[in-house]
């Protein structure tokens, strides 16, 4: 089944999941707002992660629950933090500008098609461009077919050859500048003056606040290695080319766990967390069959990482491939070592059992909350021509923004009070919708599109015997149950 990002983006706007930020001003590239339903969906995913990590963490390899505590650190930290973490010096993307179109590209995201016969110019495309589009443009610009070309990524091409490349959005060669390194951290100034001495950064990842508080947490709680510190919060990156809806944005949210352990136990805990994270995605509706696990090649690892597995999801824009949903990295003891050196504060851990001090190693499962929301939306999107809405959102009940809708069959006075009574009872425990207006078919269609798993309809039989119909979103099958049983029914389905 093909899913088209354009349809998913349109549904998100039409039904109030996600809007472009500053929509009435024409938007702002790389920034998004979450509407009423998107906020609920995001909160559901966030709360489930927090529950599975902090409130009710998994059982470890020895059968005892592992220990994880949470923090909520500042977005702006002392700028020395980002020197220590390597972000001031090294958080760079190679950026290329087009002098004619004024557009900016990441050099590693541009693919150049070189004629195999060496005659004529190379033609550049965005790495996600579709074959049909590539074929059409190549034919137009060079009168050659796709099979007549070899490809190379722009960041691997000698800049002397740039004069002979036609940029992605122009028709003549020689308009691309040489790649320049571009630091992706947003900066601001703290206090009234705006000199370099007041310069500070918006965090590009949430984990730094965890490392900065490692000693505070150890000193103030009873945690012992191995243990974890978790955090959920906003992160900011001035991405050169934000793209694919909320997949790569400039403001986003991360959910990160730093798991501190002894170096000798790294392989065991690494496998443990890959397994646990796979189970998590399955539980929220992303089956293992939709995931791909990429052992990141050594030369592509982040500067802090000794090993990383990218958990990739079959996002529609990546079809037939996958793109990153989560990274599980072995960060060594890079961060604690750096922060210890730059701050001059001892950050080592004292192990009472062995009477020794060491800097623990870190396994980091790090995922984008907002990117996870996109995966849930893409996975749930189910075209179905047999129903009036033409599509339904197949969220797991626990992730669905609305767990149920209460629908009086007609807006007649005797149906509405009973529906209202049921609604008031259920909303104490569940996110439910009371929808009174329009014919029942249109209301079912709306609930299908927002992914409400159950609709309870109050009709004339309800007046007689206090039963309501339950309509199942996926099967559209209906059954009758007693009004008093509705709360238990939903509770059972949410498990
Ligand atoms: N602390 C490690 C770290 O930040 P990362 O691979 O750069 O590693 C982790 O980011 C996760 O954060 C990614 O797997 C992705 O889900 C999310 N993420 C990163 N950049 C993002 C962006 N520009 N927009 C949305 N999500 C992003």
Coordinates of C-alpha atoms and ligand atoms in Angstrom, one line a residue:
X1 CA 0.0 0.0 0.0
X2 CA 1.5 3.4 -1.0
X3 CA 1.2 6.3 1.4
X4 CA 1.9 9.7 0.1
X5 CA 3.4 12.3 2.5
X6 CA 1.2 15.0 0.8
X7 CA -1.9 13.2 1.9
X8 CA -0.6 12.8 5.4
X9 CA 0.4 16.4 5.7
X10 CA -3.0 17.5 4.4
X11 CA -4.9 15.3 6.9
X12 CA -2.8 16.7 9.7
X13 CA -3.8 20.2 8.8
X14 CA -7.4 19.4 8.0
X15 CA -8.0 17.6 11.3
X16 CA -5.9 19.7 13.6
X17 CA -2.8 17.5 14.2
X18 CA 0.0 19.8 13.0
X19 CA 0.1 23.2 11.4
X20 CA 2.9 25.3 9.9
X21 CA 4.2 27.6 12.7
X22 CA 3.2 31.3 12.0
X23 CA 0.7 30.0 9.4
X24 CA -1.1 33.3 8.9
X25 CA 2.3 35.0 8.1
X26 CA 3.2 32.4 5.6
X27 CA 5.0 30.0 8.0
X28 CA 8.6 29.8 9.0
X29 CA 10.7 27.0 7.4
X30 CA 11.5 24.2 9.9
X31 CA 9.0 25.2 12.6
X32 CA 5.7 23.5 13.3
X33 CA 2.8 23.9 15.7
X34 CA 0.8 21.1 17.2
X35 CA -3.0 21.5 17.1
X36 CA -5.5 20.0 19.5
X37 CA -5.1 16.4 18.3
X38 CA -1.4 16.6 17.6
X39 CA -0.8 17.8 21.1
X40 CA -2.7 14.8 22.6
X41 CA -0.9 12.4 20.3
X42 CA 2.5 13.8 21.3
X43 CA 1.6 13.8 25.0
X44 CA 0.5 10.2 24.7
X45 CA 3.9 9.2 23.2
X46 CA 5.8 11.3 25.6
X47 CA 4.0 9.9 28.7
X48 CA 4.4 6.4 27.5
X49 CA 8.1 6.9 27.1
X50 CA 8.4 8.4 30.6
X51 CA 6.4 5.6 32.1
X52 CA 8.5 2.9 30.4
X53 CA 11.8 4.6 31.3
X54 CA 11.3 6.4 34.6
X55 CA 8.1 5.3 36.4
X56 CA 8.1 1.6 35.4
X57 CA 11.4 0.8 33.8
X58 CA 12.1 -2.6 32.4
X59 CA 13.5 -5.6 34.2
X60 CA 17.3 -5.9 33.7
X61 CA 19.1 -9.0 32.5
X62 CA 19.2 -10.2 36.2
X63 CA 15.4 -10.0 36.5
X64 CA 15.4 -7.0 38.8
X65 CA 14.0 -3.6 37.6
X66 CA 16.7 -1.3 36.3
X67 CA 17.0 2.1 38.0
X68 CA 16.3 5.3 36.0
X69 CA 15.5 8.8 37.3
X70 CA 14.4 11.9 35.4
X71 CA 15.6 15.5 35.1
X72 CA 14.4 18.6 33.4
X73 CA 17.3 20.9 32.6
X74 CA 17.6 24.4 31.1
X75 CA 17.6 24.9 27.4
X76 CA 20.3 27.5 27.8
X77 CA 23.4 26.4 29.8
X78 CA 26.8 27.9 30.4
X79 CA 28.3 28.2 26.9
X80 CA 31.4 26.3 28.1
X81 CA 29.2 23.2 28.1
X82 CA 29.0 23.3 24.3
X83 CA 32.8 23.8 24.0
X84 CA 33.3 20.7 26.2
X85 CA 30.7 18.6 24.3
X86 CA 32.4 19.5 20.9
X87 CA 29.4 21.4 19.5
X88 CA 31.1 24.8 19.3
X89 CA 33.9 23.4 17.3
X90 CA 32.4 20.5 15.5
X91 CA 28.6 20.6 15.1
X92 CA 28.8 21.5 11.5
X93 CA 27.2 20.7 8.3
X94 CA 28.8 21.3 4.9
X95 CA 26.7 23.9 3.2
X96 CA 26.6 24.9 -0.4
X97 CA 24.8 28.1 -1.8
X98 CA 23.4 28.6 -5.2
X99 CA 24.3 32.1 -6.4
X100 CA 21.4 32.1 -8.9
X101 CA 18.5 30.5 -7.0
X102 CA 19.7 31.8 -3.6
X103 CA 18.9 28.4 -2.2
X104 CA 21.1 26.6 0.3
X105 CA 21.8 22.9 0.3
X106 CA 23.6 20.4 2.5
X107 CA 26.5 19.1 0.3
X108 CA 26.0 15.6 1.6
X109 CA 22.3 15.7 0.6
X110 CA 23.0 16.6 -3.0
X111 CA 23.6 13.9 -5.7
X112 CA 25.3 14.8 -9.0
X113 CA 24.6 12.9 -12.2
X114 CA 27.6 12.8 -14.4
X115 CA 27.3 11.7 -18.1
X116 CA 29.1 8.4 -18.5
X117 CA 30.5 9.6 -21.9
X118 CA 32.1 12.6 -20.2
X119 CA 30.3 15.0 -22.5
X120 CA 28.4 17.9 -21.0
X121 CA 27.7 19.0 -17.5
X122 CA 26.8 17.2 -14.3
X123 CA 23.3 17.7 -13.0
X124 CA 22.6 18.0 -9.3
X125 CA 19.5 16.7 -7.5
X126 CA 18.2 16.6 -3.9
X127 CA 19.0 13.0 -2.6
X128 CA 15.3 12.4 -2.1
X129 CA 14.3 13.3 -5.7
X130 CA 12.1 10.7 -7.3
X131 CA 13.3 8.8 -10.4
X132 CA 10.6 10.1 -12.6
X133 CA 11.5 13.7 -11.8
X134 CA 15.2 13.0 -12.3
X135 CA 14.6 11.3 -15.6
X136 CA 12.5 14.2 -16.9
X137 CA 15.0 16.9 -15.9
X138 CA 18.0 15.0 -17.3
X139 CA 16.2 14.6 -20.6
X140 CA 15.4 18.2 -20.8
X141 CA 18.8 19.6 -19.8
X142 CA 21.0 17.0 -21.5
X143 CA 18.8 15.0 -23.9
X144 CA 20.2 11.8 -22.3
X145 CA 18.5 9.0 -20.4
X146 CA 19.0 8.1 -16.7
X147 CA 21.0 5.0 -17.7
X148 CA 23.6 7.3 -19.3
X149 CA 24.7 8.7 -16.0
X150 CA 26.9 7.8 -13.0
X151 CA 26.2 9.4 -9.6
X152 CA 28.4 11.0 -6.9
X153 CA 27.5 12.9 -3.7
X154 CA 28.4 16.6 -4.0
X155 CA 30.5 16.5 -0.8
X156 CA 32.8 13.9 -2.4
X157 CA 33.4 15.9 -5.6
X158 CA 36.5 18.0 -6.2
X159 CA 35.4 21.7 -6.0
X160 CA 37.3 22.4 -9.2
X161 CA 34.5 20.5 -11.0
X162 CA 31.8 22.6 -9.5
X163 CA 32.0 25.0 -12.5
X164 CA 30.6 22.1 -14.5
X165 CA 27.6 21.2 -12.3
X166 CA 24.1 22.5 -12.9
X167 CA 22.6 23.1 -9.4
X168 CA 19.3 21.5 -8.3
X169 CA 17.1 24.5 -9.0
X170 CA 18.8 26.2 -12.0
X171 CA 19.5 25.5 -15.7
X172 CA 23.0 26.6 -16.2
X173 CA 26.3 25.3 -14.7
X174 CA 28.7 27.0 -12.3
X175 CA 26.3 28.6 -9.8
X176 CA 27.2 26.5 -6.7
X177 CA 29.7 27.8 -4.1
X178 CA 32.3 25.7 -2.5
X179 CA 31.0 23.9 0.6
X180 CA 31.4 25.9 3.8
X181 CA 31.1 24.5 7.3
X182 CA 28.0 25.9 9.0
X183 CA 27.5 25.6 12.8
X184 CA 24.0 24.4 13.5
X185 CA 23.6 25.8 17.0
X186 CA 21.2 28.7 17.4
X187 CA 22.7 31.4 19.5
X188 CA 21.4 34.2 21.6
X189 CA 22.7 36.8 24.1
X190 CA 22.1 36.5 27.9
X191 CA 21.5 39.8 29.6
X192 CA 21.2 43.3 28.2
X193 CA 24.4 43.5 26.1
X194 CA 25.0 41.5 23.0
X195 CA 28.8 41.0 22.9
X196 CA 30.6 37.7 22.5
X197 CA 31.1 37.5 26.3
X198 CA 27.3 37.2 26.6
X199 CA 26.8 34.7 23.8
X200 CA 24.9 31.6 24.7
X201 CA 23.4 28.7 22.8
X202 CA 20.0 26.9 22.6
X203 CA 20.7 23.3 23.3
X204 CA 21.1 21.1 20.1
X205 CA 20.4 18.0 22.2
X206 CA 18.9 17.4 25.6
X207 CA 21.5 14.9 26.9
X208 CA 24.0 17.6 27.9
X209 CA 21.8 18.7 30.8
X210 CA 22.0 15.1 32.0
X211 CA 25.8 15.0 32.0
X212 CA 26.0 18.4 33.7
X213 CA 23.8 17.0 36.5
X214 CA 25.4 13.6 36.8
X215 CA 27.1 14.6 40.1
X216 CA 24.1 16.4 41.5
X217 CA 21.9 13.4 40.9
X218 CA 24.5 11.0 42.4
X219 CA 24.9 13.3 45.5
X220 CA 21.2 13.8 46.0
X221 CA 19.8 10.4 45.4
X222 CA 20.6 6.8 46.2
X223 CA 21.4 5.8 42.6
X224 CA 24.3 3.4 42.0
X225 CA 25.9 2.4 38.7
X226 CA 24.4 0.9 36.6
X227 CA 21.6 3.4 36.4
X228 CA 20.0 5.8 34.0
X229 CA 19.0 9.5 33.8
X230 CA 16.2 10.4 31.4
X231 CA 15.0 13.7 30.0
X232 CA 12.4 14.9 27.5
X233 CA 12.5 18.4 26.1
X234 CA 13.0 20.8 23.3
X235 CA 16.1 20.9 21.2
X236 CA 17.1 23.3 18.5
X237 CA 19.2 22.9 15.4
X238 CA 19.6 25.5 12.6
X239 CA 19.3 22.7 10.0
X240 CA 20.5 23.8 6.6
X241 CA 17.6 22.1 4.8
X242 CA 14.7 21.3 7.1
X243 CA 12.5 18.8 5.3
X244 CA 9.9 16.1 5.1
X245 CA 7.3 17.8 7.3
X246 CA 8.3 17.4 11.0
X247 CA 11.0 14.8 10.3
X248 CA 13.9 17.3 10.2
X249 CA 12.8 20.6 11.8
X250 CA 14.7 23.4 13.5
X251 CA 12.8 23.2 16.8
X252 CA 11.9 19.7 17.9
X253 CA 11.6 17.5 21.0
X254 CA 13.9 14.7 22.1
X255 CA 13.5 11.8 24.6
X256 CA 16.9 10.7 25.8
X257 CA 18.2 8.2 28.2
X258 CA 21.8 8.2 29.4
X259 CA 22.5 4.8 30.9
X260 CA 25.7 4.8 33.0
X261 CA 27.5 1.5 33.4
X262 CA 30.9 -0.1 33.8
X263 CA 32.9 -0.4 30.6
X264 CA 33.0 -4.2 30.8
X265 CA 29.2 -4.4 30.8
X266 CA 28.8 -2.1 27.7
X267 CA 28.1 -5.0 25.2
X268 CA 25.4 -6.5 27.5
X269 CA 23.6 -3.2 28.1
X270 CA 23.9 -2.1 24.5
X271 CA 22.0 -5.2 23.3
X272 CA 19.6 -4.8 26.2
X273 CA 18.6 -1.3 25.2
X274 CA 18.3 -2.1 21.5
X275 CA 15.9 -4.9 22.5
X276 CA 14.0 -2.7 24.9
X277 CA 13.6 0.1 22.5
X278 CA 12.3 -2.2 19.8
X279 CA 9.7 -3.5 22.2
X280 CA 8.7 0.1 23.0
X281 CA 8.1 1.0 19.4
X282 CA 6.1 -2.2 18.9
X283 CA 3.9 -1.3 22.0
X284 CA 3.1 2.1 20.6
X285 CA 2.2 0.8 17.2
X286 CA 5.4 0.6 15.1
X287 CA 6.0 -3.2 14.5
X288 CA 9.5 -4.6 14.2
X289 CA 8.7 -5.4 10.5
X290 CA 8.5 -1.6 9.8
X291 CA 11.9 -1.0 11.3
X292 CA 15.5 -1.5 10.1
X293 CA 18.5 -1.6 12.3
X294 CA 21.6 0.1 10.8
X295 CA 25.0 -0.5 12.5
X296 CA 26.4 2.9 11.6
X297 CA 29.7 2.5 9.7
X298 CA 32.8 3.6 11.7
X299 CA 33.5 6.6 9.4
X300 CA 30.0 8.0 9.8
X301 CA 29.8 7.8 13.6
X302 CA 29.3 11.1 15.6
X303 CA 32.4 12.4 17.2
X304 CA 31.5 11.0 20.6
X305 CA 30.4 7.6 19.5
X306 CA 32.2 4.2 19.6
X307 CA 29.2 2.4 18.2
X308 CA 25.7 3.4 17.1
X309 CA 22.7 1.5 15.9
X310 CA 20.2 3.7 14.1
X311 CA 16.7 2.4 14.5
X312 CA 15.2 3.3 11.1
X313 CA 11.5 3.4 10.2
X314 CA 9.9 3.0 6.8
X315 CA 8.9 6.7 6.4
X316 CA 7.0 7.0 3.1
X317 CA 9.4 9.7 1.8
X318 CA 12.3 7.2 2.2
X319 CA 10.5 4.3 0.4
X320 CA 11.6 1.8 -0.5
X321 CA 14.2 2.5 2.2
X322 CA 14.1 3.7 5.8
X323 CA 15.2 6.8 7.7
X324 CA 16.4 7.4 11.3
X325 CA 13.9 7.3 14.1
X326 CA 16.2 6.7 17.0
X327 CA 19.9 6.4 17.6
X328 CA 21.3 4.0 20.2
X329 CA 24.9 5.1 20.8
X330 CA 27.8 3.9 23.0
X331 CA 29.2 7.3 24.0
X332 CA 32.1 5.8 25.9
X333 CA 32.9 8.2 28.8
X334 CA 33.5 11.0 26.4
X335 CA 31.0 13.4 27.9
X336 CA 32.0 13.0 31.6
X337 CA 35.7 13.2 30.7
X338 CA 35.2 16.4 28.7
X339 CA 32.9 18.1 31.3
X340 CA 35.3 17.1 34.1
X341 CA 38.2 18.6 32.2
X342 CA 36.4 21.8 31.1
X343 CA 34.7 22.4 34.5
X344 CA 37.6 21.4 36.7
X345 CA 35.1 19.4 38.8
X346 CA 35.6 15.7 39.6
X347 CA 32.8 13.7 38.0
X348 CA 34.0 10.2 38.7
X349 CA 31.9 7.6 40.5
X350 CA 33.0 6.0 43.7
X351 CA 32.2 2.3 43.8
X352 CA 31.9 1.3 47.4
X353 CA 32.0 -2.4 46.6
X354 CA 35.4 -2.3 45.0
X355 CA 36.6 0.9 46.7
X356 CA 37.5 2.4 43.4
X357 CA 36.7 5.5 41.3
X358 CA 35.9 5.5 37.6
X359 CA 34.1 7.5 34.9
X360 CA 31.2 5.3 33.8
X361 CA 30.5 4.5 30.2
X362 CA 27.3 5.6 28.6
X363 CA 24.7 3.9 26.4
X364 CA 22.3 6.4 25.0
X365 CA 19.0 5.5 23.4
X366 CA 18.0 8.9 21.9
X367 CA 14.9 9.5 19.9
X368 CA 12.9 12.5 18.6
X369 CA 9.5 12.8 20.3
X370 CA 8.3 14.8 17.3
X371 CA 9.9 12.4 14.9
X372 CA 8.2 9.6 16.7
X373 CA 4.9 11.4 16.3
X374 CA 5.6 11.4 12.5
X375 CA 6.2 7.7 12.6
X376 CA 2.9 7.1 14.4
X377 CA 1.1 9.3 11.9
X378 CA 2.6 7.5 8.9
X379 CA 2.1 4.1 10.3
X380 CA -1.6 4.8 11.3
X381 CA -2.5 6.4 7.9
X382 CA -4.7 3.8 6.2
X383 CA -6.3 4.6 2.9
X384 CA -9.7 2.7 2.6
X385 CA -11.9 3.5 -0.4
X386 CA -14.7 1.5 1.0
X387 CA -15.5 4.1 3.7
X388 CA -16.8 7.7 3.3
X389 CA -13.7 9.3 4.7
X390 CA -11.5 7.3 2.2
X391 CA -9.0 6.9 5.0
X392 CA -8.7 6.1 8.7
X393 CA -5.9 6.5 11.2
X394 CA -5.1 3.2 12.8
X395 CA -3.5 4.4 16.0
X396 CA -3.2 1.8 18.8
X397 CA -6.0 2.7 21.3
X398 CA -3.4 3.8 23.9
X399 CA -1.8 6.4 21.5
X400 CA -5.1 7.6 19.9
X401 CA -5.7 11.3 20.7
X402 CA -9.3 10.4 21.5
X403 CA -10.1 7.0 22.9
X404 CA -13.8 7.2 22.2
X405 CA -16.5 9.4 20.8
X406 CA -20.0 9.6 22.3
X407 CA -22.6 10.2 19.6
X408 CA -26.3 10.7 20.2
X409 CA -27.9 9.2 17.1
X410 CA -29.9 12.4 16.6
X411 CA -29.7 15.8 18.2
X412 CA -33.2 15.1 19.6
X413 CA -33.6 15.9 23.2
X414 CA -34.0 12.4 24.5
X415 CA -30.7 11.1 23.0
X416 CA -28.6 14.0 24.0
X417 CA -28.9 13.9 27.8
X418 CA -28.0 10.3 28.0
X419 CA -25.0 10.9 25.7
X420 CA -23.9 13.8 27.9
X421 CA -24.2 11.6 31.0
X422 CA -22.0 9.0 29.5
X423 CA -19.5 11.6 28.3
X424 CA -19.2 13.2 31.8
X425 CA -18.6 9.8 33.3
X426 CA -16.0 8.7 30.8
X427 CA -14.0 11.9 30.6
X428 CA -12.8 11.4 34.2
X429 CA -10.6 8.6 33.0
X430 CA -10.3 8.9 29.2
X431 CA -9.8 11.5 26.5
X432 CA -13.3 11.3 24.9
X433 CA -15.2 13.4 22.4
X434 CA -18.9 14.3 22.6
X435 CA -20.1 15.0 19.1
X436 CA -23.7 16.0 18.6
X437 CA -24.1 17.7 15.3
X438 CA -24.3 16.3 11.7
X439 CA -25.6 13.0 10.5
X440 CA -24.1 9.9 12.0
X441 CA -22.2 8.9 8.8
X442 CA -20.3 12.2 8.8
X443 CA -19.5 11.9 12.4
X444 CA -18.2 8.3 12.0
X445 CA -16.1 9.6 9.0
X446 CA -14.6 12.4 11.2
X447 CA -13.7 10.0 14.0
X448 CA -12.1 7.6 11.5
X449 CA -9.9 10.4 10.2
X450 CA -8.8 11.4 13.6
X451 CA -8.2 7.7 14.6
X452 CA -10.8 7.3 17.4
X453 CA -10.9 3.6 18.0
X454 CA -14.4 3.4 19.4
X455 CA -17.7 5.2 18.9
X456 CA -20.6 4.8 21.3
X457 CA -23.9 5.7 19.9
X458 CA -27.0 6.5 22.0
X459 CA -30.2 5.7 20.1
X460 CA -33.9 4.8 20.8
X461 CA -32.9 1.4 22.2
X462 CA -30.7 3.2 24.8
X463 CA -33.8 4.8 26.2
X464 CA -35.5 1.4 26.6
X465 CA -32.7 -0.8 27.8
X466 CA -29.7 1.4 28.5
X467 CA -27.5 -0.3 25.9
X468 CA -25.4 1.6 23.3
X469 CA -23.8 0.5 20.1
X470 CA -20.0 0.3 20.0
X471 CA -18.5 0.8 16.5
X472 CA -15.0 -0.5 16.0
X473 CA -12.9 1.9 13.9
X474 CA -11.0 -0.7 12.0
X475 CA -13.6 -3.4 11.3
X476 CA -16.6 -1.0 11.3
X477 CA -18.4 -3.8 13.1
X478 CA -21.0 -2.8 15.7
X479 CA -22.2 -4.5 18.8
X480 CA -24.4 -3.5 21.7
X481 CA -23.2 -3.2 25.3
X482 CA -24.8 -1.8 28.5
X483 CA -24.0 1.8 29.3
X484 CA -22.7 0.8 32.7
X485 CA -20.1 -1.5 31.0
X486 CA -18.6 1.2 28.7
X487 CA -15.8 2.4 31.1
X488 CA -14.6 -1.2 31.7
X489 CA -14.8 -2.0 28.0
X490 CA -12.5 1.0 27.3
X491 CA -10.2 0.2 30.1
X492 CA -9.7 -3.3 28.8
X493 CA -9.0 -2.0 25.2
X494 CA -6.4 0.5 26.5
X495 CA -4.2 -2.2 28.0
Ligands
LIG1 N1 22.1 13.0 22.0 C1 22.3 12.3 20.7 C2 21.6 13.0 19.6 O1 21.1 14.0 19.7 P1 21.0 12.6 17.1 O2 21.1 11.4 16.3 O3 21.6 13.9 16.6 O4 21.7 12.2 18.5 C3 18.7 11.9 18.2 O5 19.5 12.9 17.5 C4 17.3 11.8 17.6 O6 16.7 13.1 17.7 C5 17.2 11.4 16.1 O7 17.2 10.0 16.0 C6 15.9 12.0 15.7 O8 14.8 11.2 16.1 C7 15.9 13.3 16.6 N2 16.3 14.5 15.8 C8 17.6 14.9 15.5 N3 17.6 16.0 14.8 C9 16.3 16.3 14.5 C10 15.6 17.3 13.7 N4 16.3 18.3 13.1 N5 14.3 17.3 13.7 C11 13.6 16.4 14.3 N6 14.1 15.4 15.1 C12 15.5 15.3 15.1

